[in-house]
Tab-separated table of C-alpha atoms in Angstrom:
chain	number	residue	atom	x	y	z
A	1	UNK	CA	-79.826	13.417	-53.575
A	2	UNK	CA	-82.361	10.418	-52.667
A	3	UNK	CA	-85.736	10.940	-51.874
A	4	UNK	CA	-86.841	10.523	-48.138
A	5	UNK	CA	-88.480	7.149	-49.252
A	6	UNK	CA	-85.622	5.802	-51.647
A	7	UNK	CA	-83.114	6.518	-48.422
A	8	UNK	CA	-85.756	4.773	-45.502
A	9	UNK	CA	-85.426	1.987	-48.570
A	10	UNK	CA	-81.896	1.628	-48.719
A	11	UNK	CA	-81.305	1.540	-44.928
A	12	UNK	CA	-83.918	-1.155	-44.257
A	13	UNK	CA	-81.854	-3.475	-46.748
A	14	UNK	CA	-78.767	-2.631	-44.910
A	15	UNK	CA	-80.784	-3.761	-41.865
A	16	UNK	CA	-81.812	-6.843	-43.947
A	17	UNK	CA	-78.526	-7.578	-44.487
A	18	UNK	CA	-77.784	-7.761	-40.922
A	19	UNK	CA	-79.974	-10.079	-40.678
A	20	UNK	CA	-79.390	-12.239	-42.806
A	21	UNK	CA	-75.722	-12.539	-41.676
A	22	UNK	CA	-77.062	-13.496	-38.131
A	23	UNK	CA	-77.898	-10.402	-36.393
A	24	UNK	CA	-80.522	-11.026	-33.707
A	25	UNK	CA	-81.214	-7.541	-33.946
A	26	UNK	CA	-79.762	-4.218	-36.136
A	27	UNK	CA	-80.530	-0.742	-37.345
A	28	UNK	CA	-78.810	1.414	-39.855
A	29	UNK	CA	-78.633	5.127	-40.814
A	30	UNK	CA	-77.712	7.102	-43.792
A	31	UNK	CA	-76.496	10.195	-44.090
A	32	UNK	CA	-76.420	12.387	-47.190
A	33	UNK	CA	-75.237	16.359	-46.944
A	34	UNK	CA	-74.401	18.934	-49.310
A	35	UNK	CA	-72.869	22.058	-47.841
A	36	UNK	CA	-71.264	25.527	-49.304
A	37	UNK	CA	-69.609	28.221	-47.734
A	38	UNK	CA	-68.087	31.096	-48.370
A	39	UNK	CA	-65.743	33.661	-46.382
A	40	UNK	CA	-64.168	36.968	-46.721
A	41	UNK	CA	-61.942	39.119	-44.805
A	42	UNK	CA	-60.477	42.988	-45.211
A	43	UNK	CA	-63.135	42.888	-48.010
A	44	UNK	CA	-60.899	40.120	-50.244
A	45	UNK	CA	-62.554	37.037	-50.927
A	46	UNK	CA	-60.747	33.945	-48.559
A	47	UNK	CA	-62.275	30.744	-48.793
A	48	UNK	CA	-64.663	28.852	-51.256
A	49	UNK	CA	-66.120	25.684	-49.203
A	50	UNK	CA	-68.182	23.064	-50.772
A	51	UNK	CA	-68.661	19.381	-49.829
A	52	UNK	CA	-70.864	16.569	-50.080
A	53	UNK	CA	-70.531	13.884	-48.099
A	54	UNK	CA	-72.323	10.065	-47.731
A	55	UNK	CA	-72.245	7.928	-45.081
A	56	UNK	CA	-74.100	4.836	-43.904
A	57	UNK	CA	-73.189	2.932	-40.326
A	58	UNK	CA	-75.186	-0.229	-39.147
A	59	UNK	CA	-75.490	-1.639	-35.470
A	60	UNK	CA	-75.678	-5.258	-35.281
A	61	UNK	CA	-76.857	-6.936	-32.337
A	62	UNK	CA	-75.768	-10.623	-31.499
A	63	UNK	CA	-77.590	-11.393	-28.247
A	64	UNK	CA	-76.429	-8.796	-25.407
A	65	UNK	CA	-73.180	-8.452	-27.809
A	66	UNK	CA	-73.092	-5.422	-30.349
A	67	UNK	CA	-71.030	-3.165	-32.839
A	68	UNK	CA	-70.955	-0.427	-34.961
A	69	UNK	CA	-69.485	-0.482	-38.363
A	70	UNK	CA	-69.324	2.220	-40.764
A	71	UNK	CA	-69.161	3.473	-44.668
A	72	UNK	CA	-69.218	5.844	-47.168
A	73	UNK	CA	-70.742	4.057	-50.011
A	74	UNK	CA	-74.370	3.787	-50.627
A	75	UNK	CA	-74.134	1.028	-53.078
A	76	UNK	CA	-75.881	-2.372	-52.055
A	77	UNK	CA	-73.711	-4.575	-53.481
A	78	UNK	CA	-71.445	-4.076	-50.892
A	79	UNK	CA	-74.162	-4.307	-47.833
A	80	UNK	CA	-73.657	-7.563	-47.387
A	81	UNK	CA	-69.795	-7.239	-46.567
A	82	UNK	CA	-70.570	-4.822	-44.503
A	83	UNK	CA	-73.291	-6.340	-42.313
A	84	UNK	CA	-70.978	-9.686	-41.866
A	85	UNK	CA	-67.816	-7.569	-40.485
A	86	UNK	CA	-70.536	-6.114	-38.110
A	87	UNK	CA	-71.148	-9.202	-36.768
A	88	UNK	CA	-67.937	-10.178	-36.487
A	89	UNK	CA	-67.271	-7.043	-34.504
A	90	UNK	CA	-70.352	-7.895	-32.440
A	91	UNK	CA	-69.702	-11.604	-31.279
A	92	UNK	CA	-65.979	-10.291	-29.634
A	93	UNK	CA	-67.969	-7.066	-28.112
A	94	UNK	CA	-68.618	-7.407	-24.630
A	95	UNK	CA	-72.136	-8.072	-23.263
A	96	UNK	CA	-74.411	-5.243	-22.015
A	97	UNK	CA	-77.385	-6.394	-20.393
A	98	UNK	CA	-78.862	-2.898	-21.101
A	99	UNK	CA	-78.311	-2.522	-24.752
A	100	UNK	CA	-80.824	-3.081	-27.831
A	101	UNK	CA	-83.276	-1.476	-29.908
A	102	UNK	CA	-86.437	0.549	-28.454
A	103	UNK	CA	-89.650	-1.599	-27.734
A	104	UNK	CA	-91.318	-1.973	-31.414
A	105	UNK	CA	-94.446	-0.691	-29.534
A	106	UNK	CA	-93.307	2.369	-28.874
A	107	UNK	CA	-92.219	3.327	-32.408
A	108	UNK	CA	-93.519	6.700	-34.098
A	109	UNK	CA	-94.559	5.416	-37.267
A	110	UNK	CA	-97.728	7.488	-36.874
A	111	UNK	CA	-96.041	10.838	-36.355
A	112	UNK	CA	-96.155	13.680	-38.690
A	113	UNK	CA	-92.655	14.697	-40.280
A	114	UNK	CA	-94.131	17.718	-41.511
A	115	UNK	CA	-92.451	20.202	-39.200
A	116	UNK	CA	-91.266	22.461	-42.039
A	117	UNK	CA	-87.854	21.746	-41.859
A	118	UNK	CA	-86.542	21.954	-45.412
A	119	UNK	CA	-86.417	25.332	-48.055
A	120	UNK	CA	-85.919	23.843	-51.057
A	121	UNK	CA	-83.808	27.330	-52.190
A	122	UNK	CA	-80.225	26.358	-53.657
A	123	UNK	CA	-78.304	29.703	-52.693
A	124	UNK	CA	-75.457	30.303	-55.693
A	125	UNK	CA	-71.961	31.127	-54.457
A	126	UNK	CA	-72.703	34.716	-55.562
A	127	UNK	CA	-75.304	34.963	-53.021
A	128	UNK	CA	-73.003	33.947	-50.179
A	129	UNK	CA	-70.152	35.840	-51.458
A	130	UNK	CA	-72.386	39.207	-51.263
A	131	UNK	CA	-73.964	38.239	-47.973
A	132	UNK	CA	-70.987	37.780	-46.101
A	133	UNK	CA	-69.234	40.704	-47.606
A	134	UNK	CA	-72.433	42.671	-46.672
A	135	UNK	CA	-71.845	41.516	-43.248
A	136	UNK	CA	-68.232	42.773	-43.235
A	137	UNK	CA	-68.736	45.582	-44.708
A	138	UNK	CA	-71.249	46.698	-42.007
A	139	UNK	CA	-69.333	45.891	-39.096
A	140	UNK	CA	-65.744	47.397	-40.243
A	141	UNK	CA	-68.262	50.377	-41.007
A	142	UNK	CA	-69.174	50.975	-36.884
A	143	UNK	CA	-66.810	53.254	-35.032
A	144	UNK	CA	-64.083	52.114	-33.300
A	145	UNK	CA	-63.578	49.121	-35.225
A	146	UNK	CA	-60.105	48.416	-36.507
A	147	UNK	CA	-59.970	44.809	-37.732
A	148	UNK	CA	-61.480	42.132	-39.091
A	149	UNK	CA	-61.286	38.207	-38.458
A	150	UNK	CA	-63.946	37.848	-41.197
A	151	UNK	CA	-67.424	37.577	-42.448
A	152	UNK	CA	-68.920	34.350	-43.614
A	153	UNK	CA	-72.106	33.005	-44.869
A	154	UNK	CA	-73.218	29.484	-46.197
A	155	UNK	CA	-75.916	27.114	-46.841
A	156	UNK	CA	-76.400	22.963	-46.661
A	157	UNK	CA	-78.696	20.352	-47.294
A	158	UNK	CA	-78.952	17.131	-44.809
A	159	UNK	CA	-81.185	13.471	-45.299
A	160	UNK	CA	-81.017	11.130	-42.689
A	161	UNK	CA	-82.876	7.637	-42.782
A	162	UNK	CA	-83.277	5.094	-40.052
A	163	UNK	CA	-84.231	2.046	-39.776
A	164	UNK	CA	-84.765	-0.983	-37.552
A	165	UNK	CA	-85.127	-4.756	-37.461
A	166	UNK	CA	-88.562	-4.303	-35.856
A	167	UNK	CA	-90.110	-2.858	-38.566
A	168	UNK	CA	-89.441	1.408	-38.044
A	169	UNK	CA	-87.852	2.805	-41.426
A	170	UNK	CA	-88.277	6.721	-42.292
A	171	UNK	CA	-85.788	9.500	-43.553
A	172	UNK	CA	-86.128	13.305	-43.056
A	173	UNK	CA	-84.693	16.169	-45.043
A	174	UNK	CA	-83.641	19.539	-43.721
A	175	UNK	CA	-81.789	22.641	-45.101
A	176	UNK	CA	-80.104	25.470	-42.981
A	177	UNK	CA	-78.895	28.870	-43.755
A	178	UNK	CA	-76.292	30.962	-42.257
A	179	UNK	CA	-73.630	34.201	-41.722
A	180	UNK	CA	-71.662	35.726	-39.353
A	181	UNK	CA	-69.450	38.040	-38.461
A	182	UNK	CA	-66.076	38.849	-36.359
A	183	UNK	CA	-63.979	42.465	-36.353
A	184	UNK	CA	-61.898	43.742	-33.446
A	185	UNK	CA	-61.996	46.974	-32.189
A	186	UNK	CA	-59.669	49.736	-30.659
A	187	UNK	CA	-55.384	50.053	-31.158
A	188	UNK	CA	-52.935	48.055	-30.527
A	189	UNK	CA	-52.860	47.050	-26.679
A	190	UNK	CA	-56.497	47.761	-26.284
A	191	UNK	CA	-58.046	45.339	-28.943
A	192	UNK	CA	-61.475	44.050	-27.829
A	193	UNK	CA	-63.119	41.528	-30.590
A	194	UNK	CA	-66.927	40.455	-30.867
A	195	UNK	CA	-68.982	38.709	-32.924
A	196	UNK	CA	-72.770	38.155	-33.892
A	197	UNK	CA	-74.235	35.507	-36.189
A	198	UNK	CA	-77.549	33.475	-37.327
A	199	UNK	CA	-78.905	30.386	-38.720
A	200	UNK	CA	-82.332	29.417	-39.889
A	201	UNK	CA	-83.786	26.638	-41.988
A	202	UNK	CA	-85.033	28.874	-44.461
A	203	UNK	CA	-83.415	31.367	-46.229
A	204	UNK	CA	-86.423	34.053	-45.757
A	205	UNK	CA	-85.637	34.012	-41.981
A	206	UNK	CA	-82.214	34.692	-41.862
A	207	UNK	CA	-81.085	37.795	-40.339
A	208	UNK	CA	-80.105	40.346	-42.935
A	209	UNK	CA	-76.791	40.850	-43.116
A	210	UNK	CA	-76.112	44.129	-42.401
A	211	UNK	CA	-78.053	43.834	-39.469
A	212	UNK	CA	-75.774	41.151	-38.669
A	213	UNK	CA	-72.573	42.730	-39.109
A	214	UNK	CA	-73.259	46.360	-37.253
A	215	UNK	CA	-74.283	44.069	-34.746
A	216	UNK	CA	-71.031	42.278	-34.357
A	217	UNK	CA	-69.101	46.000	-34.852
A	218	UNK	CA	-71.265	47.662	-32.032
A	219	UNK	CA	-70.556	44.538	-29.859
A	220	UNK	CA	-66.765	44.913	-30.084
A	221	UNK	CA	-66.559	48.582	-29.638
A	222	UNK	CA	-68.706	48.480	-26.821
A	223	UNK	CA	-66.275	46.473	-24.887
A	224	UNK	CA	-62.995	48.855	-25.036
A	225	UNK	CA	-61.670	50.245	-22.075
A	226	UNK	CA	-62.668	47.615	-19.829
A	227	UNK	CA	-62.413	47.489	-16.275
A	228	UNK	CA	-61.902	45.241	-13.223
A	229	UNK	CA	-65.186	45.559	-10.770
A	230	UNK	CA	-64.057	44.787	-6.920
A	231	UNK	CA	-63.751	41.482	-5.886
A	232	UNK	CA	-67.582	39.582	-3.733
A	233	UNK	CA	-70.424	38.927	-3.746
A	234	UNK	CA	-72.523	40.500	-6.257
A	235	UNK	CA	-75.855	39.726	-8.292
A	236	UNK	CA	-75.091	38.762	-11.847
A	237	UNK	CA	-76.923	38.842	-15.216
A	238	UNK	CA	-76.910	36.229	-18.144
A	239	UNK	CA	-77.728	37.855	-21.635
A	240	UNK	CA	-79.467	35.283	-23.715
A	241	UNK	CA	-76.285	35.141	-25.582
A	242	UNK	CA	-74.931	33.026	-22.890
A	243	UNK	CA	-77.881	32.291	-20.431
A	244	UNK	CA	-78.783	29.229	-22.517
A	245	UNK	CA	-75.106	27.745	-21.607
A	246	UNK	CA	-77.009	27.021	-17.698
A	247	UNK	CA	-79.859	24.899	-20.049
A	248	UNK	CA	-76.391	22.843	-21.232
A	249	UNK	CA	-75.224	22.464	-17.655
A	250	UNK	CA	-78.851	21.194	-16.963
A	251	UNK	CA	-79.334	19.057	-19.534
A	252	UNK	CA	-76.013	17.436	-18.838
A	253	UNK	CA	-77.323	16.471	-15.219
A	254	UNK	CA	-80.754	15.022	-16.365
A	255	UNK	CA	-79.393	12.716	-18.507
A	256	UNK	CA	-80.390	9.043	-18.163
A	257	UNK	CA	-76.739	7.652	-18.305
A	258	UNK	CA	-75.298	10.475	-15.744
A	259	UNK	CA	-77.958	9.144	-13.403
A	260	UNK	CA	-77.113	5.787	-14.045
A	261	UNK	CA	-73.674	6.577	-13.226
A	262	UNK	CA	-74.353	8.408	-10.520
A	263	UNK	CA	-72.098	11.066	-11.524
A	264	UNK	CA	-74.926	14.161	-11.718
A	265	UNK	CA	-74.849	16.780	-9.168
A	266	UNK	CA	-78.887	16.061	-9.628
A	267	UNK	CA	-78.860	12.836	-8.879
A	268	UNK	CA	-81.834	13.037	-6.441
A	269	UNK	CA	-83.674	15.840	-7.640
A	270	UNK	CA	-86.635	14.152	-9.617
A	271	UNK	CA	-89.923	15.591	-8.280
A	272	UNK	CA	-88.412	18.080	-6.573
A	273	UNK	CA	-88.405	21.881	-6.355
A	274	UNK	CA	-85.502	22.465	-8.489
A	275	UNK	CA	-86.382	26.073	-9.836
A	276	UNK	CA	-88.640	28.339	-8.259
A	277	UNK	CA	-91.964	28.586	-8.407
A	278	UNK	CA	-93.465	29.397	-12.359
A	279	UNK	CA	-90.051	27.984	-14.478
A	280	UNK	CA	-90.978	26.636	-16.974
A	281	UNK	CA	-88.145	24.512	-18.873
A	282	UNK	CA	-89.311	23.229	-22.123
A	283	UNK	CA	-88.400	20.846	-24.765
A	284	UNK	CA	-90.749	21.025	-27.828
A	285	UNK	CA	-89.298	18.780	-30.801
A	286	UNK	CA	-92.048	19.456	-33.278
A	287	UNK	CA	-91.823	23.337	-33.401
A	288	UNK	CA	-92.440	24.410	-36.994
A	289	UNK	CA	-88.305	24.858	-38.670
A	290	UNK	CA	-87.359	24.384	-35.572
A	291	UNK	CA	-83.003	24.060	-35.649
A	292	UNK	CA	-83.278	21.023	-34.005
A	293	UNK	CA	-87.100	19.680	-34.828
A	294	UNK	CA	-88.144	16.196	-35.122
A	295	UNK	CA	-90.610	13.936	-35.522
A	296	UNK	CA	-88.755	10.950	-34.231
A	297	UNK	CA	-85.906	10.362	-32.403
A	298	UNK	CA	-82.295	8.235	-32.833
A	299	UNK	CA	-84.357	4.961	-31.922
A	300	UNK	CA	-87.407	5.231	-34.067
A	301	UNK	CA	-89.473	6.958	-31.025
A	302	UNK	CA	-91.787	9.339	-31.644
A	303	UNK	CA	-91.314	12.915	-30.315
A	304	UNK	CA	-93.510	15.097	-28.154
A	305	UNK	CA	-93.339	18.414	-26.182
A	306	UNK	CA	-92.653	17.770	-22.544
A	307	UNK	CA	-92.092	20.252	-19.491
A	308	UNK	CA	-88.730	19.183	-18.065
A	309	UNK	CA	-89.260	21.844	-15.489
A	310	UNK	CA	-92.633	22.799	-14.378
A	311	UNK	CA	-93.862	25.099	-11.624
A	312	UNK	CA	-90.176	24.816	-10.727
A	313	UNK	CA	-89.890	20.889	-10.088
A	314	UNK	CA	-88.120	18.807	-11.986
A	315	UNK	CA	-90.606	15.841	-13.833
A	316	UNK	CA	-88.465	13.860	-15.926
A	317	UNK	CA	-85.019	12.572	-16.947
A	318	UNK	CA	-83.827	12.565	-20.762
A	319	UNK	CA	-83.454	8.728	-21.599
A	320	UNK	CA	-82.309	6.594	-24.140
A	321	UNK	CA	-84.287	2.792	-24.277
A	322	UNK	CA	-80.886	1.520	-23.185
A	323	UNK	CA	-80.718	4.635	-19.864
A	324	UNK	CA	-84.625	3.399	-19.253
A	325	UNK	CA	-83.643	-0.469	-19.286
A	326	UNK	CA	-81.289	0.552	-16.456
A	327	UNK	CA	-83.026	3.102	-14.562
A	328	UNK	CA	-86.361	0.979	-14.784
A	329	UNK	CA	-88.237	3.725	-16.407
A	330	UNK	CA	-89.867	4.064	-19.791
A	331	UNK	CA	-87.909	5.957	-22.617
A	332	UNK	CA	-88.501	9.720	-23.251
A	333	UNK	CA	-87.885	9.787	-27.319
A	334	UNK	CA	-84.655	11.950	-26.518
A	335	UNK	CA	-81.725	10.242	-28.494
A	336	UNK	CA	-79.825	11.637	-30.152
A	337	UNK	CA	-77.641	10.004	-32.771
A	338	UNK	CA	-74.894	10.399	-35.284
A	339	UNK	CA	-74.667	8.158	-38.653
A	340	UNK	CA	-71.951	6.870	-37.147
A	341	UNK	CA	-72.724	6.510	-33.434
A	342	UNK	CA	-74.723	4.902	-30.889
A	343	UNK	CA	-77.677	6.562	-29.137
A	344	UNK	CA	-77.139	9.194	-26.074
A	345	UNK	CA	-80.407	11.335	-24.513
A	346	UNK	CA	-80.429	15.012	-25.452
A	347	UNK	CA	-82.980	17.208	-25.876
A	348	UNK	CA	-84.474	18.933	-29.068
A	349	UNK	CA	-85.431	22.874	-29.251
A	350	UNK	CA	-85.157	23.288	-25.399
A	351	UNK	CA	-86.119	26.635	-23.871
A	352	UNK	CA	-86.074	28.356	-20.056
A	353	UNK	CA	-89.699	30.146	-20.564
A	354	UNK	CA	-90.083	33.818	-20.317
A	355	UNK	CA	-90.831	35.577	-16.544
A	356	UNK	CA	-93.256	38.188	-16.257
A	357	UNK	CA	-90.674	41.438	-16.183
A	358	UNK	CA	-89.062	42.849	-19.363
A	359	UNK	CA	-85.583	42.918	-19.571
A	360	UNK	CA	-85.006	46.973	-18.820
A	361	UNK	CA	-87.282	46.261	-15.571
A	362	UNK	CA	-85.414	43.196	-14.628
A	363	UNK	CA	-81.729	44.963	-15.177
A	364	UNK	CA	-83.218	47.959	-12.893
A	365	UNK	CA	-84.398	45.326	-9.556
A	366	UNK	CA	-80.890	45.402	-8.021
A	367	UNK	CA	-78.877	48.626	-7.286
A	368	UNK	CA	-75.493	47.463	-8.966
A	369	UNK	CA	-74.996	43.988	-10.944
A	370	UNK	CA	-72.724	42.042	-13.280
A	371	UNK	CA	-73.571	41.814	-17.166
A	372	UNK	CA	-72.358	38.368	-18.573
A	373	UNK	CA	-72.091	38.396	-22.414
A	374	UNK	CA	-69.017	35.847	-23.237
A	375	UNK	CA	-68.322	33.465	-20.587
A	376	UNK	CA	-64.717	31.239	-20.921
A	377	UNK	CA	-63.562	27.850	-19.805
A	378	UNK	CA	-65.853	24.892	-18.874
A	379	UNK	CA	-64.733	25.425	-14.967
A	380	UNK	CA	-68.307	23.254	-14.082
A	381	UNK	CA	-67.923	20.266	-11.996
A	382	UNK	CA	-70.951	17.716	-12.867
A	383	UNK	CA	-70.850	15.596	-9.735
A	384	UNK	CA	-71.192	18.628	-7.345
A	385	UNK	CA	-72.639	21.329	-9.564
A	386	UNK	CA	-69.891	24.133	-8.520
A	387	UNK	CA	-69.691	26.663	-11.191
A	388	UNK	CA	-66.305	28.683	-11.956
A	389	UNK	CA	-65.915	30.418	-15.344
A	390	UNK	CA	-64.105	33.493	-16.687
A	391	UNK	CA	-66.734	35.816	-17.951
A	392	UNK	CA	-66.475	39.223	-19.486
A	393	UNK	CA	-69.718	41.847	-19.769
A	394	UNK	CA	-70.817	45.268	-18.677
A	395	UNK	CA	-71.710	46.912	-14.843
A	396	UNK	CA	-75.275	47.583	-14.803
A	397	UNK	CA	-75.936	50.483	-11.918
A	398	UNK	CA	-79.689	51.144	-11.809
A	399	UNK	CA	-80.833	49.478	-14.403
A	400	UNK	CA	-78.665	51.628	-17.033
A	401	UNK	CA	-75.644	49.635	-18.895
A	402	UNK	CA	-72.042	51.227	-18.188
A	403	UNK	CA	-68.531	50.418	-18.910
A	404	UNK	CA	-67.299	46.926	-19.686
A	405	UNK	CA	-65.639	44.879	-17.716
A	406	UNK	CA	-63.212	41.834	-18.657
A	407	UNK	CA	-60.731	38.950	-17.162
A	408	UNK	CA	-63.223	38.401	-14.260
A	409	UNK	CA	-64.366	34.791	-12.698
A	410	UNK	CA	-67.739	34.650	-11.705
A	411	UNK	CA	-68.421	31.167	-9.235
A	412	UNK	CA	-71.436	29.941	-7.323
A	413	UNK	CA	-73.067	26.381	-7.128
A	414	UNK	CA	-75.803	25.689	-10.141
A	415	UNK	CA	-78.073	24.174	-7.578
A	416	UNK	CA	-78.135	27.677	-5.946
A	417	UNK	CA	-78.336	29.427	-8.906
A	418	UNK	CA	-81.607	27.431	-10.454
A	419	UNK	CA	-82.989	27.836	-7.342
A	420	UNK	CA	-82.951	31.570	-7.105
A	421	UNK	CA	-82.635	32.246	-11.025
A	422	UNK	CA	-85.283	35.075	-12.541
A	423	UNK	CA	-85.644	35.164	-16.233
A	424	UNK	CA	-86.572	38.151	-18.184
A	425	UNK	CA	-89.750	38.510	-20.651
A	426	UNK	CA	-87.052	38.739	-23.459
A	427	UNK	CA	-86.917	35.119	-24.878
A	428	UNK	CA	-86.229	34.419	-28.848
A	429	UNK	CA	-86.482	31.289	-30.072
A	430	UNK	CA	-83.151	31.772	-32.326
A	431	UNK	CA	-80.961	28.275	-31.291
A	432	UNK	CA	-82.476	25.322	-30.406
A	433	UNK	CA	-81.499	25.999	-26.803
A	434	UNK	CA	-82.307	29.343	-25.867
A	435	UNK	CA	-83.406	31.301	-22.550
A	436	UNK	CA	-84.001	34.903	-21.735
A	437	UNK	CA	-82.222	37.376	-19.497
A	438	UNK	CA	-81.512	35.787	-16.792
A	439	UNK	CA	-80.862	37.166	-12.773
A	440	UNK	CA	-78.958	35.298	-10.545
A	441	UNK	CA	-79.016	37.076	-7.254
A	442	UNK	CA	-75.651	36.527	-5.985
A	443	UNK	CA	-72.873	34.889	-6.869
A	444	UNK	CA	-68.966	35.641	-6.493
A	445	UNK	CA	-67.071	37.696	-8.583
A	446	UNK	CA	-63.540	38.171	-8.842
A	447	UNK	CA	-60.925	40.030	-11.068
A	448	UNK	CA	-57.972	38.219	-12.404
């Protein structure tokens, strides 16, 4: 694999290229990954994975025209066939008034890219092969377990270099470590199936994996025998295996081009008490091996921490240069970006801060609530906010966690819900978008 410098090198010739077939403007990325992987099932060994894979796209710019070509050679010679079939692309794209690379002033060429992203540790096949069998092995071991859908466990490698026509041209290397683990439970009739799983950029932080797998056994079993709770209005809980799906349904309305579009149920929330009072909602790109760290963003822009939510009101949108042009605001450093695609706002590690009660104290504030662990179907509508999803959990009567209940819809509208939302003390940054337990005083429930 290249070195972070040798790949920054090879993408600003790509963007030299460009310019010297006419582009007014370009950037390029490469993308170099190694992966392996390894899964098992019933204790017999099922799949060997390995794959490397290059890839190298350019954007050239011809006035307000631009396009995206793409390729999976990293040889030079044939850069400059590339860069002239961009700009062939480019001068038949339409005009956007809004498109074009980020302000030159603005780039992070001063930011750190130490943010300990990258374990140099090559884990053999062996290693994976005993980790996810581990895994297995611990879960099929928990009572009530009957089946397996498998254990699995790999490791990868990524380096991805940028660069720009206005000078920006650095490359970052990361590395990533993971296994998980799926069984079913009960007989036939009465299967229930559950998972658990983990993924770290080092290998010393990964969950072990027998921790992993009795988690994923204990998760099924707990959910035989389900039942169907009556049909209203009832307060419901989000475990932090699911609460950080509201942080997607949040991000998703903050975005620059939603708002642009008009098409976000938030549309005319900036500055305003969104949450109540003390939510915090943080994005914080340069946490140390972070899943989704970084020092600078899909345009060259340097990253920073910023409060999305603070005190409750909402302070910013996520924008791309191109979502600022058009809103007439100045870009936040939040694109996000694909070798092969264009830039779109998202955030980095992105977490709902904890609240000031622990999770056993939060479960025991209302008489009788709703559990959520899994929640099914993307029943969210983004222009209105209304929320309707199949969900399956546990009844929690008096703070204590009984039976399990399943094929239940639980609706309400998210603007309600972040407005009367408590979160636990429980948070783990585990991720990239997390949030703790969360209460949502009342929403509707119904049984299928």
């Amino acid at each position: 694999m290249l070195s972070e410098p040798q790949a920054a090198d090879l993408a600003a010739s790509l963007v030299e290229a460009a310019r010297k077939a006419g582009a007014s403007a370009a950037d390029a990325m490469i993308g170099i990954s190694r992966s392996s992987g390894i899964s098992v099932r019933l204790g017999e060994l099922e799949d060997i994975d390995h794959s490397e894979s290059f890839e190298v796209s350019l954007r050239s710019f011809d006035g307000e025209r631009s396009a995206t070509v793409s390729s999976a050679s990293l040889d030079p010679a044939g850069f400059a066939e590339l860069a002239e079939r961009a700009m062939a692309m480019a001068r038949q794209a339409p005009e956007d008034p809004f498109a074009g690379l980020a302000d030159p002033a603005l780039l992070g060429s001063g930011v750190s890219d130490d943010l300990g992203l990258f374990d140099p540790t090559v884990a053999a096949l062996s290693d994976l092969e005993a980790r996810a069998r581990q895994a297995e092995q611990a879960a099929r071991a928990v009572a009530g377990v009957s089946n397996s859908n498998g254990a699995s466990s790999g490791s990868g490698q990524n380096l991805v270099a940028l660069a720009t026509s206005t000078g920006f041209a650095r490359a970052t290397r990361s590395s990533f470590f993971s296994c998980s683990a799926s069984v079913i439970a009960g007989d036939a009739g009465a299967l229930q199936r559950d998972y658990a799983s983990h993924s770290s950029r080092f290998l010393a932080h990964l969950d072990d994996p027998e921790e992993i797998g009795r988690k994923a056994g204990e998760r099924a079993a707990a959910r035989l025998n389900p039942i169907r709770p009556s049909s209203g209005a009832c307060p419901v809980f989000f475990d932090p295996r699911v609460s950080s799906s509201l942080l997607g349904h949040f991000v998703a309305a903050v975005t620059g081009s939603a708002i642009a579009r008009k098409t976000s149920f938030l549309l005319d929330a900036l500055g305003t008490q969104l949450f109540g009072p003390g939510i915090v909602i943080r994005d914080d790109p340069l946490r140390p091996r972070g899943l989704r760290s970084r020092a600078f963003d899909g345009e060259g822009l340097p990253c920073r921490p910023l409060d999305l939510v603070a005190d409750g009101i909402l302070t910013s949108w996520l924008a791309t240069s191109a979502d600022a042009r058009q809103l007439g605001i100045a870009p936040t450093g939040h694109a996000g970006r694909s070798v092969g695609g264009s830039p779109g706002a998202g955030p980095s590690n992105l977490a709902l801060l904890p609240g000031a009660k622990s999770r056993d104290e939060l479960l025991a504030s209302v008489p009788r609530a709703i559990l959520v662990t899994e929640l099914i179907g993307q029943g969210v509508n983004p222009v209105t906010g209304d929320f309707s999803r199949g969900a399956a959990g546990f009844v929690v009567e008096g703070g204590v966690i009984g039976r399990a209940v399943a094929e239940i819809t639980i609706a309400g509208n998210l603007k309600q819900m972040f407005a009367t939302l408590e979160p636990a003390s429980d948070l783990e940054l585990r991720r990239g978008i997390d949030a703790p337990t969360l209460l949502v005083p009342e929403m509707t429930v119904a049984s299928a």
